[in-house]
């Protein structure tokens, strides 16, 4: 590691942005000095430098809301860092997952774009619905019906997506796929399987031939071809 590539300011600091390593969600902005960078690399946990306390600090040391660092990048000018992290708990001291939870621009400006983080947000809401009343929550009613009820909906939505793919347009396909995604996420939540495991599995398959990956899971013999 060569911190000589980093352009620290006159106080020996460089701004560091923490970003969710899977969804790309921006979590927080802090500052690091050379020691903080070295500590982060050697421990795998995010360390920052507090300008108010004038000291090094380990993210989550007292709150338990730690950041496991998966990668560290620096920008083209070398005067800013980007940390790809696995966030445990909330990144913000307010209890919000991200420090950037308030909008400065006037209401009414378009905000229709969504990224992969929407799946994580959906999963969180779905799991929270386990505590709701089946009479007031559709998700809670699915959970009340058990695995069979949930899988019936997954099957139903799969069939509707297939039909839309055969005879519908893009709008119908997207609508039905959203329904299918929703109910498969409900199925994950029912088994308490974190949606991050799906992200990890998809990442694992990158660069692997689909045929080779399937053979690896099924034993690889000709009888599986």
mmCIF file of C-alpha atoms in Angstrom:
data_model
loop_
_atom_site.group_PDB
_atom_site.id
_atom_site.type_symbol
_atom_site.label_atom_id
_atom_site.label_comp_id
_atom_site.label_asym_id
_atom_site.label_seq_id
_atom_site.Cartn_x
_atom_site.Cartn_y
_atom_site.Cartn_z
ATOM 1 C CA UNK A 1 0.000 0.000 0.000
ATOM 2 C CA UNK A 2 1.402 3.379 -1.020
ATOM 3 C CA UNK A 3 -0.287 6.299 0.763
ATOM 4 C CA UNK A 4 2.124 8.547 -1.118
ATOM 5 C CA UNK A 5 -0.427 8.504 -3.923
ATOM 6 C CA UNK A 6 -2.918 10.295 -1.680
ATOM 7 C CA UNK A 7 -2.989 14.094 -1.557
ATOM 8 C CA UNK A 8 -3.653 14.878 2.094
ATOM 9 C CA UNK A 9 -4.656 18.430 2.986
ATOM 10 C CA UNK A 10 -2.586 20.775 5.152
ATOM 11 C CA UNK A 11 -3.855 18.960 8.263
ATOM 12 C CA UNK A 12 -2.882 15.554 6.885
ATOM 13 C CA UNK A 13 -6.476 14.532 6.149
ATOM 14 C CA UNK A 14 -8.383 13.267 3.136
ATOM 15 C CA UNK A 15 -12.196 12.927 2.801
ATOM 16 C CA UNK A 16 -13.445 9.341 2.685
ATOM 17 C CA UNK A 17 -16.852 8.253 1.434
ATOM 18 C CA UNK A 18 -18.268 4.969 2.750
ATOM 19 C CA UNK A 19 -20.491 3.111 0.284
ATOM 20 C CA UNK A 20 -22.399 -0.153 0.666
ATOM 21 C CA UNK A 21 -20.272 -2.723 -1.156
ATOM 22 C CA UNK A 22 -23.289 -4.527 -2.637
ATOM 23 C CA UNK A 23 -25.996 -1.938 -3.305
ATOM 24 C CA UNK A 24 -23.852 1.136 -3.958
ATOM 25 C CA UNK A 25 -25.782 3.161 -1.366
ATOM 26 C CA UNK A 26 -23.745 6.122 -0.076
ATOM 27 C CA UNK A 27 -23.598 5.778 3.718
ATOM 28 C CA UNK A 28 -21.425 8.535 5.140
ATOM 29 C CA UNK A 29 -18.554 10.978 4.695
ATOM 30 C CA UNK A 30 -15.667 11.139 7.155
ATOM 31 C CA UNK A 31 -11.947 11.913 7.142
ATOM 32 C CA UNK A 32 -8.870 9.733 7.286
ATOM 33 C CA UNK A 33 -5.195 10.386 7.884
ATOM 34 C CA UNK A 34 -2.344 8.056 6.942
ATOM 35 C CA UNK A 35 -2.635 6.153 10.244
ATOM 36 C CA UNK A 36 -6.381 5.647 9.784
ATOM 37 C CA UNK A 37 -5.787 4.213 6.321
ATOM 38 C CA UNK A 38 -3.092 1.873 7.610
ATOM 39 C CA UNK A 39 -5.299 0.720 10.513
ATOM 40 C CA UNK A 40 -8.189 0.141 8.136
ATOM 41 C CA UNK A 41 -6.071 -1.960 5.804
ATOM 42 C CA UNK A 42 -4.426 -3.995 8.582
ATOM 43 C CA UNK A 43 -7.648 -4.749 10.504
ATOM 44 C CA UNK A 44 -10.271 -4.780 7.732
ATOM 45 C CA UNK A 45 -12.409 -2.415 9.846
ATOM 46 C CA UNK A 46 -12.997 1.219 8.965
ATOM 47 C CA UNK A 47 -10.964 3.677 11.036
ATOM 48 C CA UNK A 48 -11.379 7.431 10.668
ATOM 49 C CA UNK A 49 -9.882 10.594 12.121
ATOM 50 C CA UNK A 50 -12.142 12.820 14.215
ATOM 51 C CA UNK A 51 -11.512 16.498 13.529
ATOM 52 C CA UNK A 52 -13.476 17.542 16.637
ATOM 53 C CA UNK A 53 -11.652 15.183 19.009
ATOM 54 C CA UNK A 54 -8.377 15.312 17.090
ATOM 55 C CA UNK A 55 -7.960 11.559 17.402
ATOM 56 C CA UNK A 56 -8.301 8.273 15.557
ATOM 57 C CA UNK A 57 -11.565 6.354 15.950
ATOM 58 C CA UNK A 58 -12.847 2.920 14.994
ATOM 59 C CA UNK A 59 -16.278 3.017 13.389
ATOM 60 C CA UNK A 60 -18.749 1.184 15.641
ATOM 61 C CA UNK A 61 -16.366 0.791 18.575
ATOM 62 C CA UNK A 62 -19.042 1.881 21.047
ATOM 63 C CA UNK A 63 -22.254 1.482 19.012
ATOM 64 C CA UNK A 64 -21.474 -1.874 17.417
ATOM 65 C CA UNK A 65 -22.373 -0.384 14.024
ATOM 66 C CA UNK A 66 -19.146 -1.479 12.380
ATOM 67 C CA UNK A 67 -17.936 -1.305 8.797
ATOM 68 C CA UNK A 68 -16.072 -4.274 7.327
ATOM 69 C CA UNK A 69 -14.033 -2.865 4.458
ATOM 70 C CA UNK A 70 -14.066 -4.827 1.223
ATOM 71 C CA UNK A 71 -12.110 -2.373 -0.974
ATOM 72 C CA UNK A 72 -10.550 1.092 -0.910
ATOM 73 C CA UNK A 73 -10.344 3.301 -4.007
ATOM 74 C CA UNK A 74 -8.916 6.769 -4.576
ATOM 75 C CA UNK A 75 -10.097 9.227 -7.195
ATOM 76 C CA UNK A 76 -8.302 10.532 -10.276
ATOM 77 C CA UNK A 77 -6.789 13.469 -8.379
ATOM 78 C CA UNK A 78 -5.844 11.379 -5.362
ATOM 79 C CA UNK A 79 -7.635 13.773 -3.003
ATOM 80 C CA UNK A 80 -10.632 11.629 -2.023
ATOM 81 C CA UNK A 81 -11.165 8.020 -0.951
ATOM 82 C CA UNK A 82 -14.029 5.606 -1.522
ATOM 83 C CA UNK A 83 -14.512 2.727 0.919
ATOM 84 C CA UNK A 84 -16.677 -0.203 -0.138
ATOM 85 C CA UNK A 85 -18.016 -1.521 3.161
ATOM 86 C CA UNK A 86 -20.315 -4.085 4.672
ATOM 87 C CA UNK A 87 -22.309 -2.017 7.120
ATOM 88 C CA UNK A 88 -23.576 -3.567 10.352
ATOM 89 C CA UNK A 89 -26.451 -1.553 11.758
ATOM 90 C CA UNK A 90 -26.750 2.168 11.030
ATOM 91 C CA UNK A 91 -23.975 4.243 9.502
ATOM 92 C CA UNK A 92 -25.382 7.525 10.833
ATOM 93 C CA UNK A 93 -25.229 8.541 14.510
ATOM 94 C CA UNK A 94 -28.941 9.462 14.271
ATOM 95 C CA UNK A 95 -29.846 5.811 13.763
ATOM 96 C CA UNK A 96 -30.506 6.191 10.044
ATOM 97 C CA UNK A 97 -28.753 3.680 7.824
ATOM 98 C CA UNK A 98 -27.240 6.478 5.721
ATOM 99 C CA UNK A 99 -26.207 9.973 6.784
ATOM 100 C CA UNK A 100 -27.762 11.223 3.533
ATOM 101 C CA UNK A 101 -31.423 10.788 4.458
ATOM 102 C CA UNK A 102 -32.552 14.418 3.982
ATOM 103 C CA UNK A 103 -33.158 16.191 0.672
ATOM 104 C CA UNK A 104 -31.950 19.732 0.065
ATOM 105 C CA UNK A 105 -33.577 20.293 -3.330
ATOM 106 C CA UNK A 106 -37.188 21.540 -3.471
ATOM 107 C CA UNK A 107 -40.025 19.037 -3.375
ATOM 108 C CA UNK A 108 -41.389 18.120 -6.745
ATOM 109 C CA UNK A 109 -38.104 17.554 -8.532
ATOM 110 C CA UNK A 110 -38.083 14.141 -10.194
ATOM 111 C CA UNK A 111 -36.756 11.296 -8.062
ATOM 112 C CA UNK A 112 -37.993 8.300 -9.995
ATOM 113 C CA UNK A 113 -34.723 6.459 -10.505
ATOM 114 C CA UNK A 114 -34.141 3.375 -8.390
ATOM 115 C CA UNK A 115 -31.082 1.212 -7.998
ATOM 116 C CA UNK A 116 -30.393 -2.244 -6.604
ATOM 117 C CA UNK A 117 -30.683 -0.906 -3.042
ATOM 118 C CA UNK A 118 -34.465 -0.991 -3.489
ATOM 119 C CA UNK A 119 -34.319 -4.785 -3.083
ATOM 120 C CA UNK A 120 -32.594 -4.442 0.292
ATOM 121 C CA UNK A 121 -35.144 -1.819 1.351
ATOM 122 C CA UNK A 122 -37.983 -4.091 0.244
ATOM 123 C CA UNK A 123 -36.539 -7.019 2.204
ATOM 124 C CA UNK A 124 -36.280 -4.887 5.346
ATOM 125 C CA UNK A 125 -39.914 -3.785 5.088
ATOM 126 C CA UNK A 126 -41.091 -7.328 4.360
ATOM 127 C CA UNK A 127 -39.331 -8.670 7.459
ATOM 128 C CA UNK A 128 -40.874 -5.907 9.561
ATOM 129 C CA UNK A 129 -44.318 -6.970 8.350
ATOM 130 C CA UNK A 130 -43.909 -10.271 10.218
ATOM 131 C CA UNK A 131 -44.973 -8.394 13.330
ATOM 132 C CA UNK A 132 -48.046 -6.864 11.682
ATOM 133 C CA UNK A 133 -51.616 -8.120 11.811
ATOM 134 C CA UNK A 134 -52.685 -10.426 8.939
ATOM 135 C CA UNK A 135 -55.905 -8.408 8.808
ATOM 136 C CA UNK A 136 -54.100 -5.194 7.909
ATOM 137 C CA UNK A 137 -50.967 -6.392 6.101
ATOM 138 C CA UNK A 138 -50.853 -8.457 2.912
ATOM 139 C CA UNK A 139 -47.336 -9.690 3.706
ATOM 140 C CA UNK A 140 -48.379 -10.668 7.220
ATOM 141 C CA UNK A 141 -51.291 -12.622 5.753
ATOM 142 C CA UNK A 142 -48.858 -14.520 3.522
ATOM 143 C CA UNK A 143 -46.668 -15.354 6.501
ATOM 144 C CA UNK A 144 -49.746 -16.461 8.435
ATOM 145 C CA UNK A 145 -50.519 -18.878 5.612
ATOM 146 C CA UNK A 146 -47.102 -20.479 5.912
ATOM 147 C CA UNK A 147 -44.643 -21.755 3.336
ATOM 148 C CA UNK A 148 -47.254 -23.389 1.110
ATOM 149 C CA UNK A 149 -49.249 -20.182 0.773
ATOM 150 C CA UNK A 150 -46.135 -18.178 -0.110
ATOM 151 C CA UNK A 151 -44.968 -20.733 -2.666
ATOM 152 C CA UNK A 152 -48.420 -20.809 -4.244
ATOM 153 C CA UNK A 153 -48.058 -17.079 -4.895
ATOM 154 C CA UNK A 154 -44.542 -17.537 -6.280
ATOM 155 C CA UNK A 155 -45.866 -20.181 -8.667
ATOM 156 C CA UNK A 156 -48.828 -18.017 -9.635
ATOM 157 C CA UNK A 157 -46.635 -14.971 -10.317
ATOM 158 C CA UNK A 158 -44.149 -17.117 -12.278
ATOM 159 C CA UNK A 159 -46.919 -18.304 -14.562
ATOM 160 C CA UNK A 160 -48.194 -14.757 -15.043
ATOM 161 C CA UNK A 161 -44.705 -13.553 -15.931
ATOM 162 C CA UNK A 162 -44.348 -16.350 -18.486
ATOM 163 C CA UNK A 163 -47.657 -15.370 -20.071
ATOM 164 C CA UNK A 164 -46.662 -11.719 -20.162
ATOM 165 C CA UNK A 165 -43.371 -12.682 -21.820
ATOM 166 C CA UNK A 166 -45.244 -14.571 -24.528
ATOM 167 C CA UNK A 167 -47.993 -12.115 -25.319
ATOM 168 C CA UNK A 168 -47.431 -8.867 -23.450
ATOM 169 C CA UNK A 169 -45.272 -5.852 -24.006
ATOM 170 C CA UNK A 170 -42.475 -4.430 -21.920
ATOM 171 C CA UNK A 171 -44.856 -2.789 -19.434
ATOM 172 C CA UNK A 172 -46.672 -6.052 -18.705
ATOM 173 C CA UNK A 173 -43.405 -8.004 -18.374
ATOM 174 C CA UNK A 174 -41.933 -5.493 -15.932
ATOM 175 C CA UNK A 175 -45.148 -5.427 -13.896
ATOM 176 C CA UNK A 176 -45.316 -9.207 -13.595
ATOM 177 C CA UNK A 177 -41.593 -9.531 -12.893
ATOM 178 C CA UNK A 178 -41.945 -7.009 -10.049
ATOM 179 C CA UNK A 179 -44.741 -9.176 -8.601
ATOM 180 C CA UNK A 180 -42.535 -12.248 -8.921
ATOM 181 C CA UNK A 181 -39.545 -10.525 -7.306
ATOM 182 C CA UNK A 182 -41.740 -9.329 -4.461
ATOM 183 C CA UNK A 183 -43.050 -12.772 -3.600
ATOM 184 C CA UNK A 184 -39.656 -14.485 -3.901
ATOM 185 C CA UNK A 185 -38.274 -11.905 -1.445
ATOM 186 C CA UNK A 186 -41.178 -12.762 0.876
ATOM 187 C CA UNK A 187 -40.080 -16.411 0.610
ATOM 188 C CA UNK A 188 -36.527 -15.452 1.593
ATOM 189 C CA UNK A 189 -37.841 -13.464 4.541
ATOM 190 C CA UNK A 190 -39.969 -16.374 5.716
ATOM 191 C CA UNK A 191 -36.797 -18.478 6.029
ATOM 192 C CA UNK A 192 -34.807 -15.567 7.519
ATOM 193 C CA UNK A 193 -32.355 -15.745 4.616
ATOM 194 C CA UNK A 194 -30.686 -12.318 4.171
ATOM 195 C CA UNK A 195 -31.087 -10.896 0.686
ATOM 196 C CA UNK A 196 -27.341 -10.192 0.752
ATOM 197 C CA UNK A 197 -26.805 -13.911 0.215
ATOM 198 C CA UNK A 198 -28.492 -13.533 -3.163
ATOM 199 C CA UNK A 199 -26.140 -10.691 -4.071
ATOM 200 C CA UNK A 200 -23.184 -12.805 -2.994
ATOM 201 C CA UNK A 201 -24.293 -15.775 -5.071
ATOM 202 C CA UNK A 202 -24.770 -13.647 -8.178
ATOM 203 C CA UNK A 203 -21.322 -12.100 -7.646
ATOM 204 C CA UNK A 204 -19.801 -15.571 -7.259
ATOM 205 C CA UNK A 205 -21.157 -16.598 -10.648
ATOM 206 C CA UNK A 206 -19.576 -13.704 -12.532
ATOM 207 C CA UNK A 207 -16.888 -14.969 -14.895
ATOM 208 C CA UNK A 208 -18.141 -18.553 -14.626
ATOM 209 C CA UNK A 209 -19.760 -20.326 -17.545
ATOM 210 C CA UNK A 210 -23.404 -21.049 -16.807
ATOM 211 C CA UNK A 211 -22.941 -24.619 -18.020
ATOM 212 C CA UNK A 212 -19.867 -25.142 -15.844
ATOM 213 C CA UNK A 213 -21.594 -23.607 -12.812
ATOM 214 C CA UNK A 214 -24.593 -25.904 -13.202
ATOM 215 C CA UNK A 215 -22.392 -28.994 -13.572
ATOM 216 C CA UNK A 216 -20.510 -28.032 -10.416
ATOM 217 C CA UNK A 217 -23.785 -27.962 -8.473
ATOM 218 C CA UNK A 218 -25.218 -31.174 -9.926
ATOM 219 C CA UNK A 219 -22.139 -33.367 -9.901
ATOM 220 C CA UNK A 220 -20.816 -32.789 -13.412
ATOM 221 C CA UNK A 221 -21.692 -36.152 -14.936
ATOM 222 C CA UNK A 222 -23.191 -36.721 -18.394
ATOM 223 C CA UNK A 223 -26.437 -37.767 -16.768
ATOM 224 C CA UNK A 224 -26.899 -34.130 -15.781
ATOM 225 C CA UNK A 225 -26.390 -32.724 -19.256
#
